[in-house]
RNA sequence: GGGCGCUUAGCUCAGUUGGUUCAGAGCACUUGGUUUACACCCAAGGGGUCGGGGGUUCGAAUCCCUCAGCGCCCACCA
């Protein structure tokens, strides 16, 4: 036999990677077929593949390959995301290592470095996706900063502005002092920490009395412009109209009443710093307070910080507490555990900061998006995320889209240098000059008299256009591609970006095209290690995909991942599952070896049980294809794989092949070999989405299928199956199991041939199968009374084993009795149920019918069992 | 604080509209097996009062209440 005994994925997978690349198998263009479209959730351009990506993209590849096999024009668009803050942070770090500080560079110089970085590291991840077999249309690869994508983003901004969905406002935003940019709420993470709660003395004006104010941030007293108290607080009445002196600063500030103050917290007094807390800012608005910003962009203190000017906020905190203490202005300090806001990207403490930003008005824009999901136009798998989605949309807030970064889509707004309150929104400065004339009647502006907004847009502002912009549907809404491919079919992503991305794509899709962006959303779980911990660099528990692939093959890893990935559940990844996948590859390989080695020999007598096995496997295949399709329709991908795994391993190898396998040295008929190859071909087609490499290779090696392209072949059709054939066949397998069990219990070897007498009708081909799989003869014989010295019951037909002496005594009568008791109990319950008027009158007819059938079955079973026990006792 | 979800065999999970041939799968485990595709294998087997308690019902893993444990998302208080 020329084929290797052990399947070696490495060589074969590489061979197919090259071939797929060369022959452009995955290319898609609009045609007369129905489209099936998936857009990759674009990974960070400079990122590398982790387990989450693997899972995600394997699922996408399975869906897309299945669709391709099912006759759709399958199009999977790959691409990468510029990931503005994440990438910029990496570049800043890189520059730091080189001794260059970002602020020493001009915008253009910085961008040059960023592009160098991107060109150097970009695309690695796409190559890794190829390694795991992703069948993307690589000619369509997009990058969110490509020229057309860039323009799409800016066009969207302009459209939204023109239609009144954008505004510029001063608000308290989350400020990342390290990256020196604002963050969206979604980019802020909270961590519990124990810090100190300081009680500071605020003297009443022209009095020696003081009140205590509790704060965790004593360094912000420089920005205090009031102290607030809840108007329902009893102390409030005595204090109205009085003033306090801010310690150290000696600023005189009013006491104001505000319902948002929690009287239970601290002393019930809240120092109000409108520039550095959202809540304080609102109190400030309500009470007309001054706003004093005390920080520089890096969160060091500015001129208002007096002698602490230029020092960092945290060192000021330490120093100012000492000073307050020395001056008797600190009453006490207590431990206090609360949540600290941290930047997702730089991990530094977020500083609330007042600043002017661009916002998207979300309420009206997002209104239709909720219905699209609630009424089922868009389906979520698993369903539970509909509620999460609903909850967010119902409480949606305006979206801050400005980011004080260089790397990204620059905001297309031009300001008059002289007076920045005057601005126009457009693509270029030459257009801006015209618009200034129209809008403000300012004529003959020089281009150096206007300046473009320094900020870029939030990364997600480009992401929410992804399903439209990859087909150029923002700039050209009527082009043939967008009309053909949009709406896309499925989106596969993690639930962690349901708000960042999924919801916003639905919103933008509805806004731009009055249509959904995708029909189904499949949420994958988080990949954890087998102890349930998140995978992280620090723990070192995240396996390297390249190493996994080398060890188990891409097919093996794909199968391993899918074995543990029910939709929406986190999956506990374990190497051994990949090993199971690898073993499965080997099993498939060896099944092929066996079949391939069949010699044709027409002189063999036709065996009826072979025909029966073929019939059975055909019907069984029809049945399993139906259930696999059903699993696919419900996005139960791992269920589909498990069914296939069992179909191939148990049904095809352990049963079918074991039956039709010729005895040593003998051959098979042409017809049998052809049928078997047809089954193998169908199974490989079914397996292809999960294991594209090995299935391609084997199909390629089956001689008669040389020109058969598995990628585009037809998914086996199935509408119905003959359940009688399946039942009859299964019964013989049931007998086989019982006989094997019997042999094992009686310490007989597989080779020992027994004569087994049976009383009821069995078909010849059923007998043939038992004979082939157990090496035992089944002989039909009416057994009367004492003749049946050795009887052993299985199933509803009952049969008798005659092995002269030893077996007889070891037959387990207790087992039979146990089974009898169970069935008697069952019968009791059924009879009780059926004689219960409440049941008969209340339960649906079909249920009653079913119960009656059960009763009949159980009665005949009891009869057989009783007879069997009687025979044993004789 | 607001919202969502989970608890079924040693592990990871299936169990659609309540109906005892649904208590199931894979892995792990135990036992036996190797000249004849595969030990990356074959065969057989043992495991669970479906988290606790209560209720609805003729009937509950499935519906309701409650207790206990776990997890996620959102908001964030000085």
CSV table of C-alpha atoms (C1' of nucleotides) in Angstrom, one decimal, chain A residues 5-6 190 215-216 262 265 270 336 338-339 387 499 569 580 583 586-587 590-591 593 636 646 649 654 658 664 737 740-741 744 826 829 836 839 843 851 854 857, chain B residues 2-5 11-15 19-21 23 25-27 31-32 35-46 58 71-78:
chain,number,residue,atom,x,y,z
A,5,UNK,CA,-0.3,4.9,7.4
A,6,UNK,CA,-0.3,8.1,9.5
A,190,UNK,CA,-13.6,50.1,36.0
A,215,UNK,CA,-13.3,63.6,49.0
A,216,UNK,CA,-11.1,61.1,47.4
A,262,UNK,CA,-26.5,61.8,48.6
A,265,UNK,CA,-22.4,59.6,51.8
A,270,UNK,CA,-20.2,67.5,48.3
A,336,UNK,CA,-12.6,53.7,51.0
A,338,UNK,CA,-14.7,52.1,45.1
A,339,UNK,CA,-14.4,51.8,41.4
A,387,UNK,CA,-32.3,41.7,25.7
A,499,UNK,CA,-22.7,48.1,21.3
A,569,UNK,CA,-21.1,30.1,25.7
A,580,UNK,CA,-9.0,14.5,19.1
A,583,UNK,CA,-7.0,11.7,15.5
A,586,UNK,CA,-6.1,10.1,10.8
A,587,UNK,CA,-9.3,8.1,11.0
A,590,UNK,CA,-7.3,5.4,7.0
A,591,UNK,CA,-10.8,4.9,5.9
A,593,UNK,CA,-6.6,4.0,2.6
A,636,UNK,CA,-25.5,24.9,16.1
A,646,UNK,CA,-20.3,10.1,14.7
A,649,UNK,CA,-16.5,7.3,12.7
A,654,UNK,CA,-17.2,1.0,12.5
A,658,UNK,CA,-16.6,-3.4,8.8
A,664,UNK,CA,-8.1,-11.0,3.8
A,737,UNK,CA,-24.0,-5.4,20.5
A,740,UNK,CA,-20.6,-8.9,21.8
A,741,UNK,CA,-21.6,-8.1,25.3
A,744,UNK,CA,-17.3,-10.4,26.7
A,826,UNK,CA,-43.6,1.6,33.3
A,829,UNK,CA,-47.7,4.2,35.1
A,836,UNK,CA,-57.1,8.7,34.6
A,839,UNK,CA,-55.5,12.8,31.5
A,843,UNK,CA,-54.2,15.7,27.1
A,851,UNK,CA,-49.1,6.6,25.3
A,854,UNK,CA,-46.1,2.8,24.4
A,857,UNK,CA,-44.9,-2.0,23.1
B,2,G,C1',-30.1,48.7,36.8
B,3,G,C1',-30.3,44.6,33.3
B,4,C,C1',-29.2,39.5,31.6
B,5,G,C1',-27.8,34.6,32.2
B,11,C,C1',-14.9,17.3,32.8
B,12,U,C1',-17.3,20.2,28.8
B,13,C,C1',-22.1,20.6,27.4
B,14,A,C1',-27.3,18.8,24.6
B,15,G,C1',-32.2,18.5,26.3
B,19,G,C1',-46.0,13.7,28.3
B,20,U,C1',-41.1,8.2,32.1
B,21,U,C1',-38.3,3.6,24.9
B,23,A,C1',-32.3,11.3,31.9
B,25,A,C1',-23.5,13.2,23.8
B,26,G,C1',-18.2,13.8,23.5
B,27,C,C1',-14.0,13.4,26.4
B,31,U,C1',-12.4,-4.2,31.4
B,32,G,C1',-10.9,-7.2,27.2
B,35,U,C1',-0.2,-10.7,11.8
B,36,U,C1',-5.2,-9.0,7.8
B,37,A,C1',-7.2,0.5,7.0
B,38,C,C1',-6.2,3.0,11.6
B,39,A,C1',-3.2,1.6,19.3
B,40,C,C1',-3.8,8.8,16.4
B,41,C,C1',-7.1,1.7,16.9
B,42,C,C1',-11.4,-2.0,18.1
B,43,A,C1',-15.2,-3.9,21.5
B,44,A,C1',-18.0,-4.0,25.9
B,45,G,C1',-19.1,-1.5,30.5
B,46,G,C1',-19.8,1.6,35.1
B,58,C,C1',-53.2,13.8,35.8
B,71,G,C1',-20.9,34.5,35.8
B,72,C,C1',-21.7,38.6,32.3
B,73,C,C1',-23.3,43.5,30.6
B,74,C,C1',-24.6,48.6,31.7
B,75,A,C1',-24.3,52.9,35.1
B,76,C,C1',-21.1,54.9,38.7
B,77,C,C1',-21.0,58.6,44.3
B,78,A,C1',-18.0,62.5,45.7
